[in-house]
Amino acid sequence: AVLSASSVPRSRSRSQKGFKGRSRYAWGYCNRAMSKENGSATLMGAKRLWLEEEIQDDLKWIYSVKSILHTEVSDFQDVELLETGPFGKVLLLDGKLQSAEADERVYHECLVHPALLHHPNPKKVFICGGGEGSTAREVLKHKSVEKVVMVDIDKVVCDFCEKHLED
């Protein structure tokens, strides 16, 4: 797909704070042809919304956005939930992808289970960050754990994730 130079303005919360992230929405055109003669209905020149995320100076990800589900601005960061083509629902903080519906379970399993399986008898676990709750979900799968304390700097992210994410 070819990206246009135009940006799509993002929604803002009532606070009207500016977005700090380095992601950018852009409209792009699909290169596939439309053919009604053979019964197929593929796209020709149909616009799609894309999100461009700068990973580092010489590397960018660009992925299709089916819809912008929610945006909010906290005192600390911009919080967005998008429905994407390749990853399903994705959580972005300051324009950076934090979690994707397609693979978040694998990520959090690999983050939590090696450490807890290495410990002979984990009873108390502290989670710094983890506002989406997925790390706590995986920690609580261990029967020996009696107490989990999760601290996140941003209550908006915790509330947002509880409201908009299933697990």
GROMACS .gro file of C-alpha atoms in nm, residues 116 121-126 144-149:
model
   13
  116LEU     CA    1   0.804  -1.816   3.958
  121ASN     CA    2   0.793  -2.138   4.703
  122PRO     CA    3   0.677  -1.792   4.589
  123LYS     CA    4   0.422  -1.645   4.831
  124LYS     CA    5   0.434  -1.269   4.779
  125VAL     CA    6   0.477  -1.101   4.441
  126PHE     CA    7   0.529  -0.733   4.364
  144SER     CA    8   0.168  -2.102   4.628
  145VAL     CA    9   0.116  -1.727   4.573
  146GLU     CA   10  -0.078  -1.577   4.863
  147LYS     CA   11  -0.044  -1.207   4.789
  148VAL     CA   12   0.010  -0.996   4.476
  149VAL     CA   13   0.074  -0.623   4.493
   0.00000   0.00000   0.00000
